[in-house]
Amino acid sequence: MPRFSRRNILHQATVALGLTAGLSGCGTIFYPERRGQPRGRIDWTVVGMDSIGILFFLLPGVIAFAVDYANGTMFLPAAMPPDSAAVPGGETELRSVSLGTVQPSPADVERAIYRERNLTVSLNDRSIRRQPLASIDEFWPQYRRAQRS
């Protein structure tokens, strides 16, 4: 007959929790929207969490790495700015880029984004809001207002 003690229940709960976390992968749990994305820069937070899984539970930790790698959740999204660009408050530090014209066309802006960030974007999408700014310092306040409306 099985014996139920606090130690036995705690041990079983710890093993079950470790197996569950390890077999699913930390990146898959915390960033499900990243599933299926292409390989890119590594998200060291996910790697660190998976490494802790290896430290405590060897096999589930290795499986967590494999799951996160296979799902693509171990990698940062392509449009995510580098950590060095982050400023307090979660906003990204912006820098002004001269386009050489007073009234740049959407194509001019798309080319500048590709040249500066190596990102292909389309500004012809109807869901995109365009608004002229007097200075780059107006961007974050305008962005927050647009998010609320």
Coordinates of N, CA and C in Angstrom, one line a residue:
M1 N 0.8 -1.2 0.0 CA 0.0 0.0 0.0 C 0.9 1.2 0.0
P2 N 0.6 2.2 -0.9 CA 1.5 3.4 -1.0 C 1.4 4.2 0.3
R3 N 2.5 4.8 0.6 CA 2.5 5.6 1.8 C 2.5 7.1 1.4
F4 N 1.6 7.9 2.0 CA 1.5 9.3 1.7 C 2.1 10.1 2.8
S5 N 3.2 10.7 2.5 CA 3.9 11.6 3.4 C 4.1 12.9 2.7
R6 N 4.4 13.9 3.5 CA 4.7 15.2 2.9 C 5.9 15.2 2.0
R7 N 6.9 14.5 2.5 CA 8.1 14.4 1.7 C 7.9 13.7 0.3
N8 N 7.1 12.6 0.4 CA 6.8 11.9 -0.8 C 6.0 12.7 -1.8
I9 N 5.0 13.4 -1.3 CA 4.1 14.3 -2.1 C 4.9 15.4 -2.7
L10 N 5.8 16.1 -1.9 CA 6.6 17.2 -2.3 C 7.6 16.7 -3.4
H11 N 8.2 15.5 -3.2 CA 9.1 14.9 -4.2 C 8.3 14.7 -5.6
Q12 N 7.2 14.1 -5.5 CA 6.4 13.8 -6.7 C 5.9 15.1 -7.4
A13 N 5.6 16.1 -6.6 CA 5.2 17.4 -7.2 C 6.3 18.1 -7.9
T14 N 7.5 18.0 -7.3 CA 8.7 18.6 -7.9 C 9.1 17.9 -9.2
V15 N 9.1 16.6 -9.2 CA 9.4 15.9 -10.4 C 8.3 16.2 -11.5
A16 N 7.1 16.2 -11.1 CA 6.0 16.5 -12.1 C 6.2 17.9 -12.7
L17 N 6.4 18.8 -11.9 CA 6.6 20.2 -12.3 C 7.8 20.3 -13.2
G18 N 8.9 19.7 -12.8 CA 10.1 19.7 -13.6 C 9.9 19.1 -15.0
L19 N 9.3 17.9 -15.0 CA 9.0 17.3 -16.3 C 8.1 18.1 -17.2
T20 N 7.1 18.7 -16.6 CA 6.1 19.5 -17.4 C 6.8 20.7 -18.0
A21 N 7.6 21.4 -17.2 CA 8.3 22.6 -17.7 C 9.4 22.2 -18.7
G22 N 10.1 21.1 -18.4 CA 11.1 20.7 -19.3 C 10.6 20.2 -20.6
L23 N 9.6 19.4 -20.6 CA 9.1 18.8 -21.8 C 8.4 19.8 -22.7
S24 N 8.0 20.9 -22.2 CA 7.3 21.9 -23.0 C 8.2 23.0 -23.5
G25 N 9.3 23.3 -22.8 CA 10.2 24.3 -23.2 C 9.7 25.7 -22.7
C26 N 10.7 26.4 -22.1 CA 10.3 27.7 -21.5 C 9.9 28.7 -22.5
G27 N 10.6 28.8 -23.7 CA 10.2 29.8 -24.7 C 8.8 29.5 -25.2
T28 N 8.4 28.2 -25.3 CA 7.1 27.9 -25.8 C 6.0 28.3 -24.8
I29 N 6.3 28.2 -23.6 CA 5.4 28.6 -22.5 C 5.2 30.2 -22.5
F30 N 6.4 30.9 -22.4 CA 6.3 32.3 -22.2 C 6.1 33.1 -23.5
Y31 N 6.5 32.6 -24.7 CA 6.3 33.3 -25.9 C 5.6 32.4 -27.0
P32 N 4.4 32.0 -26.8 CA 3.7 31.2 -27.8 C 3.6 31.9 -29.2
E33 N 3.6 33.2 -29.2 CA 3.4 33.9 -30.4 C 4.7 33.8 -31.3
R34 N 5.8 33.3 -30.8 CA 7.0 33.1 -31.6 C 7.0 31.8 -32.3
R35 N 6.1 30.9 -32.1 CA 6.1 29.6 -32.7 C 6.1 29.7 -34.2
G36 N 7.0 29.0 -34.8 CA 7.1 28.9 -36.3 C 7.8 30.1 -36.9
Q37 N 8.4 31.0 -36.1 CA 9.1 32.1 -36.7 C 10.5 31.6 -37.2
P38 N 11.1 32.3 -38.2 CA 12.4 31.9 -38.7 C 13.5 32.1 -37.6
R39 N 14.6 31.4 -37.8 CA 15.7 31.5 -36.9 C 16.3 32.9 -37.1
G40 N 16.8 33.4 -36.0 CA 17.4 34.8 -35.9 C 18.3 34.9 -34.8
R41 N 18.3 36.1 -34.1 CA 19.2 36.3 -33.0 C 18.6 35.5 -31.8
I42 N 19.5 34.9 -31.0 CA 19.1 34.1 -29.8 C 18.6 35.0 -28.7
D43 N 17.5 34.6 -28.1 CA 16.9 35.2 -26.9 C 17.6 34.6 -25.7
W44 N 18.5 35.3 -25.1 CA 19.3 34.7 -24.0 C 18.5 34.4 -22.7
T45 N 17.4 35.1 -22.6 CA 16.5 34.8 -21.5 C 16.0 33.4 -21.5
V46 N 15.5 33.0 -22.7 CA 15.0 31.6 -22.9 C 16.1 30.6 -22.7
V47 N 17.3 30.9 -23.3 CA 18.4 30.0 -23.1 C 18.7 29.8 -21.7
G48 N 18.7 30.9 -20.9 CA 19.0 30.8 -19.5 C 18.0 30.0 -18.7
M49 N 16.7 30.2 -19.1 CA 15.7 29.4 -18.4 C 15.8 27.9 -18.8
D50 N 16.1 27.6 -20.0 CA 16.3 26.2 -20.4 C 17.5 25.6 -19.8
S51 N 18.6 26.4 -19.6 CA 19.8 26.0 -18.9 C 19.5 25.6 -17.4
I52 N 18.7 26.4 -16.8 CA 18.3 26.0 -15.4 C 17.6 24.7 -15.4
G53 N 16.8 24.4 -16.4 CA 16.2 23.1 -16.6 C 17.2 22.0 -16.7
I54 N 18.3 22.2 -17.4 CA 19.3 21.2 -17.5 C 20.0 21.0 -16.2
L55 N 20.2 22.1 -15.4 CA 20.9 22.1 -14.1 C 20.1 21.2 -13.2
F56 N 18.8 21.4 -13.1 CA 18.0 20.6 -12.1 C 17.5 19.3 -12.7
F57 N 17.1 19.2 -13.9 CA 16.6 18.0 -14.5 C 17.2 17.8 -15.9
L58 N 18.3 17.0 -16.0 CA 19.1 16.9 -17.2 C 18.3 16.6 -18.4
L59 N 17.6 15.5 -18.4 CA 16.8 15.1 -19.6 C 15.7 16.1 -20.0
P60 N 14.9 16.5 -19.1 CA 13.8 17.5 -19.4 C 14.5 18.8 -19.9
G61 N 15.6 19.2 -19.4 CA 16.2 20.5 -19.8 C 16.7 20.4 -21.2
V62 N 17.3 19.2 -21.6 CA 17.7 19.0 -23.0 C 16.5 19.0 -23.9
I63 N 15.5 18.4 -23.5 CA 14.2 18.3 -24.3 C 13.7 19.7 -24.4
A64 N 13.8 20.6 -23.4 CA 13.3 22.0 -23.5 C 14.1 22.7 -24.5
F65 N 15.4 22.6 -24.5 CA 16.2 23.2 -25.6 C 15.7 22.8 -27.0
A66 N 15.6 21.5 -27.1 CA 15.2 20.9 -28.4 C 13.8 21.5 -28.8
V67 N 12.9 21.5 -27.9 CA 11.5 22.0 -28.2 C 11.5 23.5 -28.6
D68 N 12.3 24.3 -27.8 CA 12.3 25.7 -28.1 C 13.1 26.0 -29.4
Y69 N 14.1 25.2 -29.7 CA 14.8 25.4 -31.0 C 13.9 25.0 -32.2
A70 N 13.2 23.8 -32.0 CA 12.4 23.4 -33.1 C 11.2 24.3 -33.3
N71 N 10.6 24.9 -32.3 CA 9.5 25.8 -32.4 C 9.9 27.2 -32.9
G72 N 11.1 27.5 -32.7 CA 11.6 28.9 -33.0 C 11.4 29.8 -31.9
T73 N 11.0 29.4 -30.7 CA 10.7 30.3 -29.6 C 12.0 30.7 -28.9
M74 N 13.1 30.1 -29.3 CA 14.4 30.4 -28.7 C 15.0 31.7 -29.3
F75 N 14.4 32.2 -30.4 CA 14.9 33.3 -31.2 C 14.0 34.5 -31.0
L76 N 14.7 35.7 -31.0 CA 14.0 37.0 -31.0 C 13.3 37.2 -32.3
P77 N 12.1 37.9 -32.2 CA 11.5 38.3 -33.5 C 12.4 39.2 -34.3
A78 N 12.3 39.1 -35.6 CA 13.2 39.8 -36.5 C 13.1 41.3 -36.3
A79 N 12.0 41.9 -36.0 CA 11.8 43.3 -35.9 C 12.2 43.8 -34.5
M80 N 12.6 43.0 -33.6 CA 12.9 43.4 -32.3 C 14.2 44.2 -32.2
P81 N 14.2 45.3 -31.6 CA 15.5 46.1 -31.5 C 16.5 45.5 -30.6
P82 N 17.8 45.7 -30.9 CA 18.8 45.2 -30.0 C 18.7 45.7 -28.6
D83 N 19.2 44.9 -27.6 CA 19.1 45.3 -26.2 C 19.7 46.7 -25.9
S84 N 20.8 47.0 -26.7 CA 21.5 48.3 -26.4 C 20.6 49.5 -26.8
A85 N 19.6 49.3 -27.5 CA 18.7 50.4 -27.9 C 17.6 50.7 -26.9
A86 N 17.4 49.8 -26.0 CA 16.3 50.0 -25.0 C 16.7 51.1 -24.0
V87 N 15.7 51.9 -23.7 CA 15.8 52.9 -22.7 C 14.8 52.7 -21.6
P88 N 15.0 53.3 -20.4 CA 14.0 53.1 -19.3 C 12.6 53.4 -19.8
G89 N 11.6 52.6 -19.3 CA 10.2 52.8 -19.7 C 9.8 52.0 -20.8
G90 N 10.7 51.1 -21.3 CA 10.3 50.2 -22.4 C 10.4 50.8 -23.8
E91 N 10.7 52.1 -23.9 CA 10.8 52.7 -25.2 C 12.1 52.5 -25.8
T92 N 12.2 52.5 -27.1 CA 13.4 52.3 -27.8 C 14.0 53.7 -28.2
E93 N 15.2 53.8 -28.0 CA 15.9 55.1 -28.4 C 15.8 55.2 -29.9
L94 N 15.3 56.4 -30.4 CA 15.2 56.6 -31.8 C 16.3 57.5 -32.3
R95 N 16.6 57.4 -33.6 CA 17.6 58.3 -34.2 C 17.0 58.8 -35.5
S96 N 17.3 60.0 -35.8 CA 16.7 60.6 -37.0 C 17.6 60.2 -38.2
V97 N 17.0 59.9 -39.3 CA 17.7 59.6 -40.6 C 17.2 60.6 -41.6
S98 N 18.1 61.2 -42.3 CA 17.8 62.2 -43.3 C 17.4 61.5 -44.6
L99 N 16.2 61.8 -45.2 CA 15.8 61.2 -46.4 C 16.1 62.0 -47.6
G100 N 16.6 63.2 -47.4 CA 17.0 64.1 -48.5 C 15.8 64.8 -49.2
T101 N 14.6 64.7 -48.7 CA 13.5 65.4 -49.3 C 12.6 65.9 -48.2
V102 N 11.9 67.0 -48.4 CA 10.9 67.6 -47.4 C 9.7 66.7 -47.3
Q103 N 9.2 66.2 -48.4 CA 8.0 65.3 -48.3 C 8.3 64.0 -48.9
P104 N 8.9 63.1 -48.1 CA 9.3 61.7 -48.6 C 8.1 60.9 -48.9
S105 N 8.2 60.1 -49.9 CA 7.1 59.2 -50.3 C 7.2 58.0 -49.4
P106 N 6.1 57.2 -49.3 CA 6.2 55.9 -48.6 C 7.4 55.0 -49.1
A107 N 7.6 55.0 -50.4 CA 8.7 54.2 -50.9 C 10.1 54.7 -50.4
D108 N 10.2 56.1 -50.3 CA 11.5 56.6 -49.7 C 11.7 56.1 -48.3
V109 N 10.6 56.1 -47.5 CA 10.7 55.7 -46.1 C 11.0 54.2 -46.1
E110 N 10.3 53.4 -46.9 CA 10.6 52.0 -46.9 C 12.1 51.7 -47.3
R111 N 12.6 52.4 -48.3 CA 14.0 52.2 -48.6 C 15.0 52.6 -47.5
A112 N 14.6 53.7 -46.8 CA 15.5 54.1 -45.7 C 15.4 53.1 -44.5
I113 N 14.3 52.5 -44.2 CA 14.2 51.5 -43.2 C 15.0 50.3 -43.6
Y114 N 14.9 49.9 -44.9 CA 15.7 48.7 -45.3 C 17.2 49.0 -45.2
R115 N 17.6 50.2 -45.6 CA 19.0 50.6 -45.6 C 19.5 50.6 -44.2
E116 N 18.7 51.2 -43.2 CA 19.2 51.4 -41.9 C 19.1 50.1 -41.0
R117 N 18.0 49.4 -41.2 CA 17.7 48.3 -40.2 C 17.6 46.9 -41.0
N118 N 17.8 46.9 -42.3 CA 17.7 45.7 -43.1 C 16.4 45.0 -42.9
L119 N 15.3 45.8 -42.8 CA 14.0 45.3 -42.6 C 13.1 45.7 -43.8
T120 N 12.4 44.7 -44.4 CA 11.5 45.0 -45.5 C 10.1 45.3 -44.9
V121 N 9.6 46.5 -45.2 CA 8.3 46.9 -44.7 C 7.5 47.4 -45.8
S122 N 6.2 47.4 -45.7 CA 5.3 48.0 -46.7 C 4.4 49.1 -46.0
L123 N 4.5 50.3 -46.4 CA 3.7 51.4 -45.8 C 2.4 51.6 -46.5
N124 N 2.1 50.7 -47.5 CA 0.9 50.9 -48.2 C -0.3 50.1 -47.6
D125 N 0.0 49.4 -46.5 CA -1.1 48.7 -45.8 C -2.0 49.7 -45.2
R126 N -3.3 49.4 -45.3 CA -4.4 50.3 -44.8 C -4.4 50.4 -43.2
S127 N -3.8 49.4 -42.6 CA -3.8 49.4 -41.1 C -2.7 50.3 -40.5
I128 N -1.8 50.8 -41.4 CA -0.7 51.7 -40.9 C -1.2 53.1 -40.9
R129 N -0.9 53.8 -39.7 CA -1.3 55.2 -39.6 C 0.0 56.0 -39.8
R130 N -0.1 57.0 -40.7 CA 1.0 57.9 -41.0 C 0.6 59.3 -40.5
Q131 N 1.6 59.9 -39.9 CA 1.4 61.2 -39.4 C 2.7 62.0 -39.3
P132 N 2.8 63.2 -39.9 CA 4.0 63.9 -39.9 C 4.3 64.4 -38.5
L133 N 5.6 64.5 -38.1 CA 6.1 64.9 -36.8 C 7.0 66.1 -37.0
A134 N 7.0 67.1 -36.2 CA 7.9 68.2 -36.3 C 9.3 67.8 -35.8
S135 N 9.4 66.9 -34.9 CA 10.7 66.4 -34.4 C 10.5 64.9 -34.0
I136 N 11.6 64.2 -33.9 CA 11.6 62.8 -33.5 C 11.2 62.7 -32.1
D137 N 11.3 63.7 -31.2 CA 10.9 63.6 -29.8 C 9.4 63.5 -29.7
E138 N 8.6 63.8 -30.7 CA 7.2 63.7 -30.7 C 6.7 62.3 -30.9
F139 N 7.6 61.4 -31.3 CA 7.2 60.0 -31.7 C 6.5 59.3 -30.6
W140 N 7.1 59.1 -29.5 CA 6.6 58.2 -28.4 C 5.2 58.8 -27.8
P141 N 5.1 60.1 -27.6 CA 3.8 60.6 -27.2 C 2.7 60.4 -28.2
Q142 N 3.0 60.6 -29.5 CA 2.0 60.3 -30.6 C 1.7 58.8 -30.6
Y143 N 2.7 58.0 -30.5 CA 2.5 56.5 -30.5 C 1.6 56.1 -29.4
R144 N 1.8 56.6 -28.1 CA 1.0 56.3 -27.0 C -0.5 56.7 -27.2
R145 N -0.7 57.9 -27.8 CA -2.0 58.4 -28.1 C -2.7 57.5 -29.1
A146 N -2.0 57.1 -30.1 CA -2.6 56.2 -31.2 C -2.9 54.9 -30.6
Q147 N -2.2 54.4 -29.6 CA -2.5 53.1 -29.0 C -3.8 53.2 -28.2
R148 N -4.0 54.3 -27.6 CA -5.2 54.5 -26.7 C -6.5 54.6 -27.6
S149 N -6.3 55.2 -28.8 CA -7.5 55.4 -29.6 C -7.9 54.2 -30.5

